Each structure stands twice: as C-alpha cells, then as structure tokens.
Tab-separated table of C-alpha atoms in Angstrom:
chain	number	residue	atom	x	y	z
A	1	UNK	CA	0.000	0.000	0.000
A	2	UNK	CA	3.188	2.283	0.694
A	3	UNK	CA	4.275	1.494	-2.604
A	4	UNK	CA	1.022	2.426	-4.483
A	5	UNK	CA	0.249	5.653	-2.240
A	6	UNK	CA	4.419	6.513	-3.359
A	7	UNK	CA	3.749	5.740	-6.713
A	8	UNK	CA	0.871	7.633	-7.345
A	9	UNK	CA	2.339	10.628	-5.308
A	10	UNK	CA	4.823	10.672	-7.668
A	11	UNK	CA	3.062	10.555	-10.783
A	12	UNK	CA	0.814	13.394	-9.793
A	13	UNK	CA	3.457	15.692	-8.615
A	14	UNK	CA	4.969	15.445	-12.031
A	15	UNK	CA	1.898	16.344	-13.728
A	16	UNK	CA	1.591	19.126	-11.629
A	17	UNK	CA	4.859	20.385	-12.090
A	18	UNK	CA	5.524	19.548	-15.577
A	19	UNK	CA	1.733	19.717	-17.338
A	20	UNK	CA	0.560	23.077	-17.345
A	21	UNK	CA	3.596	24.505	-19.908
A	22	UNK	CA	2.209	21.781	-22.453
A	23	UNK	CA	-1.276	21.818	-22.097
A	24	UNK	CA	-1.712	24.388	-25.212
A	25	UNK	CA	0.324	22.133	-27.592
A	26	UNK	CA	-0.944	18.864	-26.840
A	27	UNK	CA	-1.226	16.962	-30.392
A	28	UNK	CA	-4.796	16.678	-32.108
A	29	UNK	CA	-6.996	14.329	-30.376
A	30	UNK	CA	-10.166	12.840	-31.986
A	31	UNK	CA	-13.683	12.582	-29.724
A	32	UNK	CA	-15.343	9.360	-29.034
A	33	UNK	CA	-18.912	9.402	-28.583
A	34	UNK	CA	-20.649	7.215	-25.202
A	35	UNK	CA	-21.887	4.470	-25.486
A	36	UNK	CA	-21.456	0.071	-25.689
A	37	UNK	CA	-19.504	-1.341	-28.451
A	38	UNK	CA	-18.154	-5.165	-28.797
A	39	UNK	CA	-15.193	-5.735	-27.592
A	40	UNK	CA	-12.936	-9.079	-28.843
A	41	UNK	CA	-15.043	-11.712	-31.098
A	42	UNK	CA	-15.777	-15.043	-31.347
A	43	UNK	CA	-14.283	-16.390	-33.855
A	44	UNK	CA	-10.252	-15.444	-32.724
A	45	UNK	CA	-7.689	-17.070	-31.028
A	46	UNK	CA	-8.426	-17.298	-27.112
A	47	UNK	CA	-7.640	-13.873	-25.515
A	48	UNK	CA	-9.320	-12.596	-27.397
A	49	UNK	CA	-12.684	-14.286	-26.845
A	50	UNK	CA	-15.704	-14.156	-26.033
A	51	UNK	CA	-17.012	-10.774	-27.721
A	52	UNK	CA	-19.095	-9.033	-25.106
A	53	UNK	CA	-20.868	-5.769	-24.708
A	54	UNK	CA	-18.636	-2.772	-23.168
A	55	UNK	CA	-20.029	0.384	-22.301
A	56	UNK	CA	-17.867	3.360	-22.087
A	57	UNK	CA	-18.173	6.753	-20.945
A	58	UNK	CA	-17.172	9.578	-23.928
A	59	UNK	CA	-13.520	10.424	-24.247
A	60	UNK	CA	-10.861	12.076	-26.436
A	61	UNK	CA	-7.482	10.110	-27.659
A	62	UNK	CA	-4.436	11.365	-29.733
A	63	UNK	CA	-4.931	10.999	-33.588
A	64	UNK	CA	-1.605	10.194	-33.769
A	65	UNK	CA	0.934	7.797	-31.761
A	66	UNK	CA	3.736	9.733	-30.731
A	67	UNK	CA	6.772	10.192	-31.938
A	68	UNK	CA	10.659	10.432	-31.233
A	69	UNK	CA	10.348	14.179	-30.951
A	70	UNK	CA	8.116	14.850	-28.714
A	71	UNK	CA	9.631	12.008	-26.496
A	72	UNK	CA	12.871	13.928	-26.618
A	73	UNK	CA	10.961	17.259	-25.300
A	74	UNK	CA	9.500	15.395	-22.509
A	75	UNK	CA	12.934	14.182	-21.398
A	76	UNK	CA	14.622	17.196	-21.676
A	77	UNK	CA	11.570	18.369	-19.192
A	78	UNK	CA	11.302	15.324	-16.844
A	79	UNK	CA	14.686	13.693	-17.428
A	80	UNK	CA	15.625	10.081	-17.913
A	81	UNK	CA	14.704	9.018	-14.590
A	82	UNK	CA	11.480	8.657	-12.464
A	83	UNK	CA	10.900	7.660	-9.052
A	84	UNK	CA	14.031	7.789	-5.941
A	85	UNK	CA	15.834	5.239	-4.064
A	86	UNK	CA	14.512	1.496	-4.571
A	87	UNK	CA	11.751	2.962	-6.527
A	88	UNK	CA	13.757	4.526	-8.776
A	89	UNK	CA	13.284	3.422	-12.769
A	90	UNK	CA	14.192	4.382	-16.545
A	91	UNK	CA	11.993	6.107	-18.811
A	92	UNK	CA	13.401	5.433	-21.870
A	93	UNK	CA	16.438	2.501	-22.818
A	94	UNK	CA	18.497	5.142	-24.728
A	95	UNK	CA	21.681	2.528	-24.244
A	96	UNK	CA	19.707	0.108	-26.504
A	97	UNK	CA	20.653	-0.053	-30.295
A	98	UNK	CA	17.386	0.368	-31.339
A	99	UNK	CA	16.904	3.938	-29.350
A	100	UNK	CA	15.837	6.687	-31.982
A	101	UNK	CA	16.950	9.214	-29.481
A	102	UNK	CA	20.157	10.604	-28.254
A	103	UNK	CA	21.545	13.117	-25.719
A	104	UNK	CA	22.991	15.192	-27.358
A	105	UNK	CA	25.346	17.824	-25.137
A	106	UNK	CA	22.816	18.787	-22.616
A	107	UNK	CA	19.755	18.330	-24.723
A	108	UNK	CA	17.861	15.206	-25.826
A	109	UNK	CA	17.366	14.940	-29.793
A	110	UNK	CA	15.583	12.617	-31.980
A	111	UNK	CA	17.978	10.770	-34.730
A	112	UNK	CA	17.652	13.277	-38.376
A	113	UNK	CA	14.754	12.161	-40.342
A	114	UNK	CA	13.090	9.740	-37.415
A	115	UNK	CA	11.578	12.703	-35.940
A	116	UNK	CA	8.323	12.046	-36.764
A	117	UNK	CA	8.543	8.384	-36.406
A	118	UNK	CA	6.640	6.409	-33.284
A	119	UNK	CA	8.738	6.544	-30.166
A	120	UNK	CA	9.788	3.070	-29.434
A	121	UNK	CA	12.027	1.335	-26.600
A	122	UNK	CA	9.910	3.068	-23.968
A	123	UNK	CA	9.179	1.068	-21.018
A	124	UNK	CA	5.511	1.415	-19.560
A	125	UNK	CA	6.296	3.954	-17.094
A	126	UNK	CA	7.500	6.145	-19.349
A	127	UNK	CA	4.685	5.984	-21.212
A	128	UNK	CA	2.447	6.584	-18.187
A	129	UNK	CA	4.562	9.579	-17.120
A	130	UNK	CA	4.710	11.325	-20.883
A	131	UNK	CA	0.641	11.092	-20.629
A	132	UNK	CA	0.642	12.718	-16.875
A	133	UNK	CA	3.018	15.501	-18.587
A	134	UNK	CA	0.657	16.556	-21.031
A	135	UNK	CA	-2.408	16.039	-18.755
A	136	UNK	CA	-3.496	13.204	-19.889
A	137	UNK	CA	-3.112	8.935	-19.704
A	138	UNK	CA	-2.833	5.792	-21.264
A	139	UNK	CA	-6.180	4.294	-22.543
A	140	UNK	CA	-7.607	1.550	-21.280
A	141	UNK	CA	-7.268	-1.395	-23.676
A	142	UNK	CA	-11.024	-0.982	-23.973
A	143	UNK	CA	-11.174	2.734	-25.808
A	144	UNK	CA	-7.795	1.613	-27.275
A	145	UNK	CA	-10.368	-0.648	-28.943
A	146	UNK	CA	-13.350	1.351	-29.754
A	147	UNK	CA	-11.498	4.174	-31.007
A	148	UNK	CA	-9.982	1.739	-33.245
A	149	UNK	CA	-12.872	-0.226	-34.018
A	150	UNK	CA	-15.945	1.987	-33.758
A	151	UNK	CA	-19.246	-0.024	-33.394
A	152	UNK	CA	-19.885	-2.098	-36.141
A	153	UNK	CA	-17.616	-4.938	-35.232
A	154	UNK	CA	-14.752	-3.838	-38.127
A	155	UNK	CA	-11.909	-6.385	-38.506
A	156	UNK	CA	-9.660	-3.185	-39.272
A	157	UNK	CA	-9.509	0.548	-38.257
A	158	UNK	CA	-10.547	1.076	-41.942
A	159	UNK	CA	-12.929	-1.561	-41.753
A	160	UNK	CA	-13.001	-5.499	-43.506
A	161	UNK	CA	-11.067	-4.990	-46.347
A	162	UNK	CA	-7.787	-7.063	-46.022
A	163	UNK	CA	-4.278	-4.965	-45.132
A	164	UNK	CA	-2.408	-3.305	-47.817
A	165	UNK	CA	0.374	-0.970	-47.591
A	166	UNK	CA	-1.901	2.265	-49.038
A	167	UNK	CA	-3.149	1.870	-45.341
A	168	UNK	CA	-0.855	0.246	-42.795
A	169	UNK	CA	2.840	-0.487	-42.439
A	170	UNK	CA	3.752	-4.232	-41.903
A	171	UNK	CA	5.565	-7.061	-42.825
A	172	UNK	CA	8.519	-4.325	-42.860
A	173	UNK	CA	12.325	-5.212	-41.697
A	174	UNK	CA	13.673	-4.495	-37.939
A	175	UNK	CA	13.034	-1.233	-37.269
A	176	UNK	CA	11.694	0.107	-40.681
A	177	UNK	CA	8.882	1.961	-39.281
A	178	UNK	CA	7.361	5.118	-40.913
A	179	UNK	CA	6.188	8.674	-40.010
A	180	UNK	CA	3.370	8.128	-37.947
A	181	UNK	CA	1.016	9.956	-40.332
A	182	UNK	CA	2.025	8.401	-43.157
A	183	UNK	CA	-0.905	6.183	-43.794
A	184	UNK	CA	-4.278	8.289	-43.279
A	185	UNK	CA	-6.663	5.798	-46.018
A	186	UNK	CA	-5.871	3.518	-42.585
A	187	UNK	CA	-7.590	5.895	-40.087
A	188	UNK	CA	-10.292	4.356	-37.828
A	189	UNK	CA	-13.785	5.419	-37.457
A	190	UNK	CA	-13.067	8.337	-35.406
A	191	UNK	CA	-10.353	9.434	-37.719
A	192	UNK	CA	-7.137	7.695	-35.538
A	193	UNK	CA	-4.703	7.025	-37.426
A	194	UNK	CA	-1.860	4.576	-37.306
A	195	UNK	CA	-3.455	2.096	-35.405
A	196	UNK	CA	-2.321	-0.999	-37.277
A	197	UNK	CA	0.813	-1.667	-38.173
A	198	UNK	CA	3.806	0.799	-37.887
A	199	UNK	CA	4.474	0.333	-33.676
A	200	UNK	CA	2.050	-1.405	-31.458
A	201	UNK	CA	0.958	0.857	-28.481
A	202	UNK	CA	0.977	0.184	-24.433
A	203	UNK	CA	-2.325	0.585	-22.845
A	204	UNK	CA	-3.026	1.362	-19.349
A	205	UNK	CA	-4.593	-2.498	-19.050
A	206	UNK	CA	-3.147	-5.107	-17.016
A	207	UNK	CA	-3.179	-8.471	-19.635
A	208	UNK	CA	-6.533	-10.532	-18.140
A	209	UNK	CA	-9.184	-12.623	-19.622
A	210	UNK	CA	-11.928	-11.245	-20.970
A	211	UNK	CA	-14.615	-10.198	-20.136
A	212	UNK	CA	-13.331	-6.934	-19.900
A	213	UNK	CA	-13.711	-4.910	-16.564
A	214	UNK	CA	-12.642	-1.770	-15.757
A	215	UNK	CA	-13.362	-3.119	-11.636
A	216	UNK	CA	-11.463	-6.157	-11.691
A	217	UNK	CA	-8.092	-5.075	-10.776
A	218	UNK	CA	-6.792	-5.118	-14.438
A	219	UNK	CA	-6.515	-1.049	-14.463
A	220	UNK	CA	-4.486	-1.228	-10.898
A	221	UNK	CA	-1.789	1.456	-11.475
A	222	UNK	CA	0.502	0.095	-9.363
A	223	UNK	CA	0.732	-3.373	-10.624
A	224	UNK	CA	3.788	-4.958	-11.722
A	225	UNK	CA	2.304	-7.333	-13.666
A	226	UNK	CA	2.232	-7.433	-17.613
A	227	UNK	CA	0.598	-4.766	-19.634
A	228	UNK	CA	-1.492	-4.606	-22.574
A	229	UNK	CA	-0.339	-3.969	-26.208
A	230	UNK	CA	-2.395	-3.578	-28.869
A	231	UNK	CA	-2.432	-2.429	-33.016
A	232	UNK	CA	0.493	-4.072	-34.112
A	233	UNK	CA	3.796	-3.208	-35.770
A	234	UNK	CA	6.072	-2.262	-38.448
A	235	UNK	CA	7.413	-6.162	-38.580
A	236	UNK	CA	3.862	-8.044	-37.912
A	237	UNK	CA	2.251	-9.958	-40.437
A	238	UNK	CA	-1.348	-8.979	-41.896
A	239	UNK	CA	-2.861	-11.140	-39.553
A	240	UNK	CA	-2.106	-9.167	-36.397
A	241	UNK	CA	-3.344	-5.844	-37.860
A	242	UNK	CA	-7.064	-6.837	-36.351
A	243	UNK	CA	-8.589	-4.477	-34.042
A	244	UNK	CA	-9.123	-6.961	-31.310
A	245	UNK	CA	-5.608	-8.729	-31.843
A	246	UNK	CA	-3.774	-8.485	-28.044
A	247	UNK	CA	-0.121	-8.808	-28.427
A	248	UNK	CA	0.251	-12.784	-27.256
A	249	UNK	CA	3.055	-13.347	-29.275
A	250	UNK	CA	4.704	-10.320	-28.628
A	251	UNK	CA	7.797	-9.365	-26.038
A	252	UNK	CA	6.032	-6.948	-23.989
A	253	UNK	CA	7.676	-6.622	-20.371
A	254	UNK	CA	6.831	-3.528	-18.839
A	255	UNK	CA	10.197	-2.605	-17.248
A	256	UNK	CA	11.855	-2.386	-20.164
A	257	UNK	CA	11.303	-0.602	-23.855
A	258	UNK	CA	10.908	-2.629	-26.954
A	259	UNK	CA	11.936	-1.767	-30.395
A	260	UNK	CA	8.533	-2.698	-31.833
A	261	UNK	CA	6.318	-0.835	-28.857
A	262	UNK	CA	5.378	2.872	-28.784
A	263	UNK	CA	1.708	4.567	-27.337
A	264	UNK	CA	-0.258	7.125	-27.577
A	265	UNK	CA	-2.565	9.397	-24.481
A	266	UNK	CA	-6.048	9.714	-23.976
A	267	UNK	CA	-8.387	12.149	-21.814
C-alpha cells in the first residue's frame, strides 16, 4: 500500500509540475462518442474471446501515436529518470541499439529524419509519465479498442477490407517503421490514425481474460504485472493488424522498452 500511495504521489506531482507549460500544444486528439460497443469476437484465437458488450463513458485520444520528438521534449523536461531510491526506474532505454533518441550535449534529440517516427524502446512507465506531462493517460485497452474499431464490429480501423500498404505499415524489416502519419486511407472510425501496423501501443490495461472490466483489478496502477499492447507493428504480419488482436506473441515486459512498442494518451 506504501508502494502504491508513493507511486501515485509521484506521478501526480509530475503532472503538476511539468503539465501546465504543455497543455496548449498537446497533439490533435479525436472525440469518441458514449456508449457500448463489442469488444474481442468469437471467432479469434483465445484472448481474445468471447465478444461481449462494453459500455464506455465519452472520451478524447491522440490521432496520432507519438513520436521520437516529442519524447525527446518530454525528457529534456522530466529527465531520464522517475521515481528515488529502490523505486527509482528508466523512462526510456536510450543505451539500446534500437533507441531513436540521443543526448545530445545537454539536450535530448531525436535521430535526423526519425523525428516524426513512433517513439519506441519506452518502457511502460514512461509511457504513463509522458501522458501525466501533457495532462493526460494511457487508454484503457477498452477505448484503445473502440477508437480503433468503432461499433460495427470492423476487422480493421478502416474496416473489412484485407491490409495493404496504401493503409498500414507491416511485414517491414527491424526497425523500418514510418512517419506516424504516413498512412491516413488507414484511419479508424473516429479518424485515428496509425493504429495498425507501424508500432504497437501500451495501454493502461493489465493483460486478463476477458470479459473486460474496468473493476477487476486489471486497471491497478501500481501493478507490476504485464501490460497490454495492442495495433500491431512495423514487422507483424497482416494477420495481427485486427482491431481486437492483443499482443500474445509479442515481447512486452513492462520494465523495459521494446523496439517494436510505442503509445499514444487519452483524456
């Protein structure tokens, strides 16, 4: 209990502090209405049945995934680091090859020309934190799915039609990823875009069976268990690009970044 009431503490002192400077450029979000949609289906592998009615409250979440850029702002504002002592963790793994950003004298600076790429190799933290910065949070991995799916049950953002590369990017080499709004014939529903293919994206949820509740424990903060991922990435195959695909095969550890793993902030 400590733990969580130190955690939390934290998290909201830094949006306090670090917010309010931001709050006027946060990047376009896109409304979604109130209301039930079906989440999962049927007919899928295992995690991702049974489909089942979710009601959700309205909300707004980015149009766009972020990218190395605006990662780089937020650690030149918040640094590397988060938390003190034992509780003390990485918000980006800028030591790993696959890091897009650099520090760069006293300044942090996206590689030239990946500026506008998704972020990757940021652990889950990090990705909670950036969201607190600009005011916001991680979706749950239930708007993560209705802004991407809408309600008509769509095996795509776009809708049924298979994937082709006019409106995601897959089946690409390691770390051939594209500028995030590269693709817009892939945009969901609510006009998302970039939510299949390219980078999959951490959501706020803790992996559990479905049904999905928000009341169950899987939206616990201060869990260290496994969190969700959802969208897919630059190097999956067409047949993760689904709007209820959940990451199962996919390295997702939340301590750590991933070179295949980015996110994007709701409200």
């Amino acid at each position: 209990m400590n733990r969580r009431r130190a955690g939390l503490a934290a998290l909201a002192a830094l949006a306090a502090a670090l917010c309010a400077p931001l709050l006027a450029q946060a990047p376009d979000m896109v409304e979604v209405p109130a209301g039930p949609f079906t989440m999962g289906r049927d007919d899928g592998p295992e995690d991702e049945r049974p489909a089942h009615p979710v009601a959700l409250p309205a909300f707004r979440i980015d149009r766009l995934p972020v990218t190395n850029a605006e990662y780089a702002a937020f650690l030149d504002a918040a640094g590397l680091h988060g938390g003190a002592g034992a509780q003390r963790y990485r918000r980006y793994d800028d030591d790993d090859g696959d890091a897009r950003i650099r520090r760069v004298g006293e300044r942090w600076r996206a590689d030239p020309g990946r500026e506008r790429h998704p972020v990757s190799e940021v652990p889950w933290a990090g990705a909670r934190d950036y969201c607190a910065w600009r005011g916001k949070r991680l979706p749950t991995e239930a708007e993560w799915e209705k802004a991407a799916r809408g309600t008509d049950r769509r095996r795509h953002p776009w809708g049924d039609a298979a994937p082709d590369a006019r409106r995601a990017h897959f089946g690409a080499g390691w770390m051939d990823t594209v500028p995030v709004d590269a693709r817009p014939a892939g945009a969901s529903p609510y006009g998302a875009l970039d939510m299949a293919g390219n980078h999959w994206e951490w959501v706020s949820s803790l992996v559990r069976p479905y049904p999905y509740r928000a009341d169950d424990g899987r939206e616990d903060p201060a869990s260290d268990g496994v969190r969700g991922t959802r969208g897919g990435g630059h190097d999956s195959p067409g047949r993760e690009l689904t709007t209820t695909e959940r990451g199962r095969n996919l390295s997702r550890a939340p301590r750590a970044g991933h070179h295949n793993i980015g996110f994007r902030c709701a409200r």
